[in-house]
PDB file of C-alpha atoms in Angstrom:
ATOM      1  CA  SER A   1     -65.978 -13.019  -2.405  1.00  0.00           C
ATOM      2  CA  GLN A   2     -63.136 -14.828  -1.039  1.00  0.00           C
ATOM      3  CA  GLN A   3     -60.865 -12.976   1.265  1.00  0.00           C
ATOM      4  CA  GLY A   4     -57.721 -14.733   0.169  1.00  0.00           C
ATOM      5  CA  GLU A   5     -55.936 -15.438  -3.252  1.00  0.00           C
ATOM      6  CA  GLU A   6     -53.291 -17.893  -3.439  1.00  0.00           C
ATOM      7  CA  ASP A   7     -50.537 -17.824  -6.072  1.00  0.00           C
ATOM      8  CA  PRO A   8     -49.693 -20.045  -8.178  1.00  0.00           C
ATOM      9  CA  GLN A   9     -52.952 -21.831  -8.793  1.00  0.00           C
ATOM     10  CA  ALA A  10     -51.046 -24.941  -9.220  1.00  0.00           C
ATOM     11  CA  LEU A  11     -47.368 -25.929  -8.660  1.00  0.00           C
ATOM     12  CA  SER A  12     -45.600 -29.350  -9.620  1.00  0.00           C
ATOM     13  CA  ILE A  13     -42.148 -30.043  -8.266  1.00  0.00           C
ATOM     14  CA  GLN A  14     -39.609 -32.895  -7.748  1.00  0.00           C
ATOM     15  CA  GLU A  15     -39.360 -34.738  -4.500  1.00  0.00           C
ATOM     16  CA  GLY A  16     -36.839 -33.282  -2.219  1.00  0.00           C
ATOM     17  CA  GLU A  17     -37.221 -29.656  -3.573  1.00  0.00           C
ATOM     18  CA  ASN A  18     -38.929 -26.739  -1.514  1.00  0.00           C
ATOM     19  CA  ALA A  19     -42.698 -25.186  -2.627  1.00  0.00           C
ATOM     20  CA  THR A  20     -43.604 -21.806  -1.853  1.00  0.00           C
ATOM     21  CA  MET A  21     -47.287 -20.680  -2.065  1.00  0.00           C
ATOM     22  CA  ASN A  22     -48.247 -17.231  -1.427  1.00  0.00           C
ATOM     23  CA  CYS A  23     -51.588 -15.528  -0.296  1.00  0.00           C
ATOM     24  CA  SER A  24     -52.880 -12.214  -0.752  1.00  0.00           C
ATOM     25  CA  TYR A  25     -55.756 -10.693   1.160  1.00  0.00           C
ATOM     26  CA  LYS A  26     -57.890  -7.728   1.242  1.00  0.00           C
ATOM     27  CA  THR A  27     -58.603  -6.315   4.741  1.00  0.00           C
ATOM     28  CA  SER A  28     -57.105  -6.153   8.018  1.00  0.00           C
ATOM     29  CA  ILE A  29     -56.652  -9.308   9.939  1.00  0.00           C
ATOM     30  CA  ASN A  30     -56.552 -10.879  13.600  1.00  0.00           C
ATOM     31  CA  ASN A  31     -54.404 -13.800  12.311  1.00  0.00           C
ATOM     32  CA  LEU A  32     -53.909 -16.009   9.173  1.00  0.00           C
ATOM     33  CA  GLN A  33     -53.857 -19.806   9.140  1.00  0.00           C
ATOM     34  CA  TRP A  34     -52.713 -22.149   6.441  1.00  0.00           C
ATOM     35  CA  TYR A  35     -54.611 -25.602   5.798  1.00  0.00           C
ATOM     36  CA  ARG A  36     -53.915 -28.741   3.729  1.00  0.00           C
ATOM     37  CA  GLN A  37     -56.834 -30.634   1.989  1.00  0.00           C
ATOM     38  CA  ASN A  38     -56.049 -34.073   0.463  1.00  0.00           C
ATOM     39  CA  SER A  39     -58.298 -35.100  -2.217  1.00  0.00           C
ATOM     40  CA  GLY A  40     -61.797 -36.186  -1.251  1.00  0.00           C
ATOM     41  CA  ARG A  41     -61.065 -35.116   2.194  1.00  0.00           C
ATOM     42  CA  GLY A  42     -61.584 -32.309   4.946  1.00  0.00           C
ATOM     43  CA  LEU A  43     -59.080 -29.696   5.599  1.00  0.00           C
ATOM     44  CA  VAL A  44     -56.336 -30.280   8.117  1.00  0.00           C
ATOM     45  CA  HIS A  45     -54.833 -27.167  10.251  1.00  0.00           C
ATOM     46  CA  LEU A  46     -51.613 -26.574   9.472  1.00  0.00           C
ATOM     47  CA  ILE A  47     -50.205 -23.355  11.162  1.00  0.00           C
ATOM     48  CA  LEU A  48     -51.451 -20.052  12.312  1.00  0.00           C
ATOM     49  CA  ILE A  49     -49.577 -16.773  12.447  1.00  0.00           C
ATOM     50  CA  ARG A  50     -50.930 -13.887  14.210  1.00  0.00           C
ATOM     51  CA  SER A  51     -50.797 -10.265  12.813  1.00  0.00           C
ATOM     52  CA  ASN A  52     -48.158  -9.246  15.023  1.00  0.00           C
ATOM     53  CA  GLU A  53     -45.714 -11.602  14.259  1.00  0.00           C
ATOM     54  CA  ARG A  54     -43.723 -12.119  10.878  1.00  0.00           C
ATOM     55  CA  GLU A  55     -42.256 -15.616  10.692  1.00  0.00           C
ATOM     56  CA  LYS A  56     -43.428 -18.782  12.196  1.00  0.00           C
ATOM     57  CA  HIS A  57     -41.920 -22.250  11.894  1.00  0.00           C
ATOM     58  CA  SER A  58     -43.420 -25.839  12.457  1.00  0.00           C
ATOM     59  CA  GLY A  59     -41.215 -28.727  11.299  1.00  0.00           C
ATOM     60  CA  ARG A  60     -40.820 -28.595   7.545  1.00  0.00           C
ATOM     61  CA  LEU A  61     -43.101 -25.712   7.048  1.00  0.00           C
ATOM     62  CA  ARG A  62     -42.274 -21.772   7.363  1.00  0.00           C
ATOM     63  CA  VAL A  63     -44.727 -19.113   7.153  1.00  0.00           C
ATOM     64  CA  THR A  64     -44.254 -15.297   6.762  1.00  0.00           C
ATOM     65  CA  LEU A  65     -46.475 -12.522   6.988  1.00  0.00           C
ATOM     66  CA  ASP A  66     -46.410  -8.944   5.832  1.00  0.00           C
ATOM     67  CA  THR A  67     -49.189  -7.006   6.948  1.00  0.00           C
ATOM     68  CA  SER A  68     -48.165  -3.930   5.236  1.00  0.00           C
ATOM     69  CA  LYS A  69     -48.474  -5.756   1.775  1.00  0.00           C
ATOM     70  CA  LYS A  70     -51.453  -7.987   3.053  1.00  0.00           C
ATOM     71  CA  SER A  71     -49.562 -11.144   2.099  1.00  0.00           C
ATOM     72  CA  SER A  72     -48.174 -14.331   3.455  1.00  0.00           C
ATOM     73  CA  SER A  73     -46.219 -16.989   2.212  1.00  0.00           C
ATOM     74  CA  LEU A  74     -45.979 -20.772   3.029  1.00  0.00           C
ATOM     75  CA  LEU A  75     -42.806 -22.689   2.490  1.00  0.00           C
ATOM     76  CA  ILE A  76     -42.518 -26.522   2.604  1.00  0.00           C
ATOM     77  CA  THR A  77     -38.881 -27.582   2.464  1.00  0.00           C
ATOM     78  CA  ALA A  78     -37.625 -31.048   1.463  1.00  0.00           C
ATOM     79  CA  SER A  79     -40.868 -31.967  -0.235  1.00  0.00           C
ATOM     80  CA  ARG A  80     -42.122 -35.548  -0.106  1.00  0.00           C
ATOM     81  CA  ALA A  81     -44.994 -37.223  -2.219  1.00  0.00           C
ATOM     82  CA  ALA A  82     -47.098 -37.201   0.745  1.00  0.00           C
ATOM     83  CA  ASP A  83     -47.175 -33.723   0.693  1.00  0.00           C
ATOM     84  CA  THR A  84     -49.376 -33.711  -2.606  1.00  0.00           C
ATOM     85  CA  ALA A  85     -52.574 -31.813  -1.664  1.00  0.00           C
ATOM     86  CA  SER A  86     -54.325 -28.522  -1.963  1.00  0.00           C
ATOM     87  CA  TYR A  87     -53.232 -25.688   0.416  1.00  0.00           C
ATOM     88  CA  PHE A  88     -55.446 -22.772   1.406  1.00  0.00           C
ATOM     89  CA  CYS A  89     -54.857 -19.764   3.458  1.00  0.00           C
ATOM     90  CA  ALA A  90     -57.415 -18.487   5.679  1.00  0.00           C
ATOM     91  CA  THR A  91     -57.979 -15.169   7.190  1.00  0.00           C
ATOM     92  CA  ALA A  92     -59.486 -14.278  10.420  1.00  0.00           C
ATOM     93  CA  LYS A  93     -60.689 -10.557   9.695  1.00  0.00           C
ATOM     94  CA  THR A  94     -60.603  -8.052  12.405  1.00  0.00           C
ATOM     95  CA  GLY A  95     -63.922  -7.797  14.094  1.00  0.00           C
ATOM     96  CA  ALA A  96     -65.224 -11.039  12.551  1.00  0.00           C
ATOM     97  CA  ASN A  97     -65.307 -14.453  14.242  1.00  0.00           C
ATOM     98  CA  ASN A  98     -65.036 -16.832  11.550  1.00  0.00           C
ATOM     99  CA  LEU A  99     -62.465 -17.703   8.728  1.00  0.00           C
ATOM    100  CA  PHE A 100     -62.569 -16.637   5.055  1.00  0.00           C
ATOM    101  CA  PHE A 101     -60.708 -19.227   2.773  1.00  0.00           C
ATOM    102  CA  GLY A 102     -58.752 -18.545  -0.306  1.00  0.00           C
ATOM    103  CA  THR A 103     -58.830 -20.168  -3.448  1.00  0.00           C
ATOM    104  CA  GLY A 104     -56.159 -22.825  -3.022  1.00  0.00           C
ATOM    105  CA  THR A 105     -52.850 -23.841  -4.455  1.00  0.00           C
ATOM    106  CA  ARG A 106     -52.718 -27.326  -5.889  1.00  0.00           C
ATOM    107  CA  LEU A 107     -49.549 -28.888  -5.193  1.00  0.00           C
ATOM    108  CA  THR A 108     -48.173 -32.114  -6.793  1.00  0.00           C
ATOM    109  CA  VAL A 109     -44.734 -33.592  -5.884  1.00  0.00           C
ATOM    110  CA  ILE A 110     -43.133 -35.945  -8.160  1.00  0.00           C
ATOM    111  CA  PRO A 111     -41.495 -38.883  -6.784  1.00  0.00           C
TER     112      PRO A 111
ATOM    113  CA  GLU B   1     -59.401 -37.410  20.530  1.00  0.00           C
ATOM    114  CA  ALA B   2     -62.121 -38.324  18.329  1.00  0.00           C
ATOM    115  CA  GLY B   3     -62.459 -36.085  15.241  1.00  0.00           C
ATOM    116  CA  VAL B   4     -65.374 -34.146  13.647  1.00  0.00           C
ATOM    117  CA  ALA B   5     -67.921 -36.963  12.304  1.00  0.00           C
ATOM    118  CA  GLN B   6     -70.055 -36.117   9.386  1.00  0.00           C
ATOM    119  CA  SER B   7     -72.902 -38.306   7.341  1.00  0.00           C
ATOM    120  CA  PRO B   8     -73.262 -39.292   4.960  1.00  0.00           C
ATOM    121  CA  ARG B   9     -70.072 -39.204   3.112  1.00  0.00           C
ATOM    122  CA  TYR B  10     -71.750 -39.185  -0.345  1.00  0.00           C
ATOM    123  CA  LYS B  11     -75.479 -38.267  -1.548  1.00  0.00           C
ATOM    124  CA  ILE B  12     -76.985 -37.912  -4.846  1.00  0.00           C
ATOM    125  CA  ILE B  13     -80.534 -36.580  -5.285  1.00  0.00           C
ATOM    126  CA  GLU B  14     -82.712 -35.065  -8.055  1.00  0.00           C
ATOM    127  CA  LYS B  15     -83.117 -31.475  -7.981  1.00  0.00           C
ATOM    128  CA  ARG B  16     -86.096 -30.272  -6.101  1.00  0.00           C
ATOM    129  CA  GLN B  17     -85.874 -32.982  -3.602  1.00  0.00           C
ATOM    130  CA  SER B  18     -84.546 -32.381   0.205  1.00  0.00           C
ATOM    131  CA  VAL B  19     -81.545 -33.487   1.633  1.00  0.00           C
ATOM    132  CA  ALA B  20     -79.880 -33.348   5.261  1.00  0.00           C
ATOM    133  CA  PHE B  21     -76.563 -33.424   6.450  1.00  0.00           C
ATOM    134  CA  TRP B  22     -75.476 -34.423   9.888  1.00  0.00           C
ATOM    135  CA  CYS B  23     -72.329 -33.043  12.026  1.00  0.00           C
ATOM    136  CA  ASN B  24     -71.117 -34.215  15.459  1.00  0.00           C
ATOM    137  CA  PRO B  25     -68.192 -31.857  16.384  1.00  0.00           C
ATOM    138  CA  ILE B  26     -65.533 -32.542  18.960  1.00  0.00           C
ATOM    139  CA  SER B  27     -66.532 -32.783  22.488  1.00  0.00           C
ATOM    140  CA  GLY B  28     -66.198 -29.497  24.227  1.00  0.00           C
ATOM    141  CA  HIS B  29     -66.092 -27.206  20.988  1.00  0.00           C
ATOM    142  CA  ALA B  30     -68.470 -24.569  21.506  1.00  0.00           C
ATOM    143  CA  THR B  31     -67.964 -23.247  18.034  1.00  0.00           C
ATOM    144  CA  LEU B  32     -69.705 -24.975  14.802  1.00  0.00           C
ATOM    145  CA  TYR B  33     -69.347 -24.137  11.298  1.00  0.00           C
ATOM    146  CA  TRP B  34     -70.845 -25.294   8.102  1.00  0.00           C
ATOM    147  CA  TYR B  35     -68.632 -24.561   4.865  1.00  0.00           C
ATOM    148  CA  GLN B  36     -69.739 -25.280   1.474  1.00  0.00           C
ATOM    149  CA  GLN B  37     -66.930 -26.002  -0.995  1.00  0.00           C
ATOM    150  CA  ILE B  38     -67.835 -26.178  -4.899  1.00  0.00           C
ATOM    151  CA  LEU B  39     -65.349 -27.985  -7.041  1.00  0.00           C
ATOM    152  CA  GLY B  40     -62.004 -26.205  -7.730  1.00  0.00           C
ATOM    153  CA  GLN B  41     -62.742 -23.437  -5.105  1.00  0.00           C
ATOM    154  CA  GLY B  42     -62.219 -22.783  -1.519  1.00  0.00           C
ATOM    155  CA  PRO B  43     -64.504 -23.168   1.305  1.00  0.00           C
ATOM    156  CA  LYS B  44     -67.456 -20.588   1.724  1.00  0.00           C
ATOM    157  CA  LEU B  45     -68.857 -20.081   5.171  1.00  0.00           C
ATOM    158  CA  LEU B  46     -72.718 -20.843   5.230  1.00  0.00           C
ATOM    159  CA  ILE B  47     -73.523 -20.697   8.993  1.00  0.00           C
ATOM    160  CA  GLN B  48     -71.589 -20.332  12.241  1.00  0.00           C
ATOM    161  CA  PHE B  49     -72.955 -21.303  15.746  1.00  0.00           C
ATOM    162  CA  GLN B  50     -71.846 -20.626  19.069  1.00  0.00           C
ATOM    163  CA  ASN B  51     -73.216 -23.204  21.203  1.00  0.00           C
ATOM    164  CA  ASN B  52     -76.632 -23.612  20.039  1.00  0.00           C
ATOM    165  CA  GLY B  53     -77.159 -19.792  18.977  1.00  0.00           C
ATOM    166  CA  VAL B  54     -76.353 -18.597  15.457  1.00  0.00           C
ATOM    167  CA  VAL B  55     -73.541 -15.987  15.306  1.00  0.00           C
ATOM    168  CA  ASP B  56     -73.263 -15.846  11.524  1.00  0.00           C
ATOM    169  CA  ASP B  57     -75.689 -16.864   8.776  1.00  0.00           C
ATOM    170  CA  SER B  58     -75.454 -13.822   6.366  1.00  0.00           C
ATOM    171  CA  GLN B  59     -74.138 -16.172   3.287  1.00  0.00           C
ATOM    172  CA  LEU B  60     -76.791 -18.809   3.911  1.00  0.00           C
ATOM    173  CA  PRO B  61     -79.473 -19.054   1.313  1.00  0.00           C
ATOM    174  CA  LYS B  62     -82.184 -19.085   3.808  1.00  0.00           C
ATOM    175  CA  ASP B  63     -85.113 -19.720   1.038  1.00  0.00           C
ATOM    176  CA  ARG B  64     -83.641 -23.449   0.788  1.00  0.00           C
ATOM    177  CA  PHE B  65     -81.012 -23.858   3.442  1.00  0.00           C
ATOM    178  CA  SER B  66     -81.815 -24.360   7.067  1.00  0.00           C
ATOM    179  CA  ALA B  67     -79.604 -25.424   9.771  1.00  0.00           C
ATOM    180  CA  GLU B  68     -79.918 -26.022  13.372  1.00  0.00           C
ATOM    181  CA  ARG B  69     -77.668 -27.170  16.503  1.00  0.00           C
ATOM    182  CA  LEU B  70     -79.823 -28.448  19.270  1.00  0.00           C
ATOM    183  CA  LYS B  71     -78.610 -28.619  22.631  1.00  0.00           C
ATOM    184  CA  GLY B  72     -75.543 -27.041  21.428  1.00  0.00           C
ATOM    185  CA  VAL B  73     -73.694 -30.432  20.028  1.00  0.00           C
ATOM    186  CA  ASP B  74     -74.885 -31.988  17.068  1.00  0.00           C
ATOM    187  CA  SER B  75     -75.787 -29.959  14.155  1.00  0.00           C
ATOM    188  CA  THR B  76     -77.834 -30.839  10.776  1.00  0.00           C
ATOM    189  CA  LEU B  77     -77.941 -28.583   7.700  1.00  0.00           C
ATOM    190  CA  LYS B  78     -80.900 -29.026   5.301  1.00  0.00           C
ATOM    191  CA  ILE B  79     -81.445 -28.172   1.686  1.00  0.00           C
ATOM    192  CA  GLN B  80     -84.980 -28.111   0.477  1.00  0.00           C
ATOM    193  CA  PRO B  81     -85.671 -27.614  -2.445  1.00  0.00           C
ATOM    194  CA  ALA B  82     -82.175 -28.566  -4.006  1.00  0.00           C
ATOM    195  CA  LYS B  83     -80.912 -26.861  -6.970  1.00  0.00           C
ATOM    196  CA  LEU B  84     -78.238 -28.440  -9.542  1.00  0.00           C
ATOM    197  CA  GLU B  85     -75.710 -25.466  -8.248  1.00  0.00           C
ATOM    198  CA  ASP B  86     -76.196 -26.908  -4.517  1.00  0.00           C
ATOM    199  CA  SER B  87     -73.668 -29.711  -5.939  1.00  0.00           C
ATOM    200  CA  ALA B  88     -70.711 -29.385  -3.776  1.00  0.00           C
ATOM    201  CA  VAL B  89     -68.805 -30.554  -0.830  1.00  0.00           C
ATOM    202  CA  TYR B  90     -70.590 -29.617   2.605  1.00  0.00           C
ATOM    203  CA  LEU B  91     -67.802 -29.075   5.176  1.00  0.00           C
ATOM    204  CA  CYS B  92     -68.442 -29.026   9.200  1.00  0.00           C
ATOM    205  CA  ALA B  93     -65.886 -27.818  11.312  1.00  0.00           C
ATOM    206  CA  SER B  94     -65.534 -27.186  15.072  1.00  0.00           C
ATOM    207  CA  SER B  95     -63.169 -24.993  17.284  1.00  0.00           C
ATOM    208  CA  LEU B  96     -62.718 -24.313  20.999  1.00  0.00           C
ATOM    209  CA  VAL B  97     -63.301 -20.608  20.518  1.00  0.00           C
ATOM    210  CA  GLY B  98     -63.633 -18.521  17.280  1.00  0.00           C
ATOM    211  CA  THR B  99     -60.680 -18.064  15.483  1.00  0.00           C
ATOM    212  CA  GLY B 100     -58.244 -16.718  18.217  1.00  0.00           C
ATOM    213  CA  THR B 101     -55.939 -20.200  18.808  1.00  0.00           C
ATOM    214  CA  GLY B 102     -55.528 -23.491  17.192  1.00  0.00           C
ATOM    215  CA  GLY B 103     -57.486 -23.400  14.141  1.00  0.00           C
ATOM    216  CA  TYR B 104     -60.711 -25.328  13.134  1.00  0.00           C
ATOM    217  CA  THR B 105     -60.884 -29.029  13.076  1.00  0.00           C
ATOM    218  CA  PHE B 106     -62.819 -30.184   9.927  1.00  0.00           C
ATOM    219  CA  GLY B 107     -64.821 -33.399   9.358  1.00  0.00           C
ATOM    220  CA  SER B 108     -64.340 -35.306   6.035  1.00  0.00           C
ATOM    221  CA  GLY B 109     -67.341 -33.535   4.470  1.00  0.00           C
ATOM    222  CA  THR B 110     -70.611 -34.872   2.348  1.00  0.00           C
ATOM    223  CA  ARG B 111     -70.343 -34.752  -1.103  1.00  0.00           C
ATOM    224  CA  LEU B 112     -73.448 -33.966  -2.631  1.00  0.00           C
ATOM    225  CA  THR B 113     -74.537 -34.338  -6.146  1.00  0.00           C
ATOM    226  CA  VAL B 114     -77.765 -32.927  -7.469  1.00  0.00           C
ATOM    227  CA  VAL B 115     -78.720 -34.410 -11.021  1.00  0.00           C
TER     228      VAL B 115
END
């Protein structure tokens, strides 16, 4: 079964608004990563947050991690039409050497 | 640097036929992964190589799927015979060392349709 579950499954916002996506997972992890996938393309790595970190920023992206609640959130500020894509969280489980992907959030940014 | 190369981009076959996908990872990346992504779902790991050795193939349907990574560089994934439920995008990814740093680099994938 999938390790992570994203919420919501789909999100539609106006350009300029902020978008927040959430990810929940089940087991202890070494790190959690977020990826973007444009339609018909491969996944692009966005950001990695380690289990001992609580927040990380990269440009317009802000990721938080709460290991006590086994959850993470991805915030995209000042969204653009080009941000339209599916976003996946992926967890690197403790003791495993590969990533387990969630079900994804489909983000649509309306110009 | 060049990305992860995959071919073909699209493939349509009839059920019970065989098909092969090819992947060339980023130069120097020791770890190579094959993922299966069914429409509307997240990628699911099929097999992981470290150099030319298999690290994890626990989710590979070994009765019909096989993969190899000769010389620790290119890799091929084969399905024989294909079933309708194998219709999916097959993604290849590579990384320097496991999951600890920098994330994976994915290819554009091969979209397989089994009819």
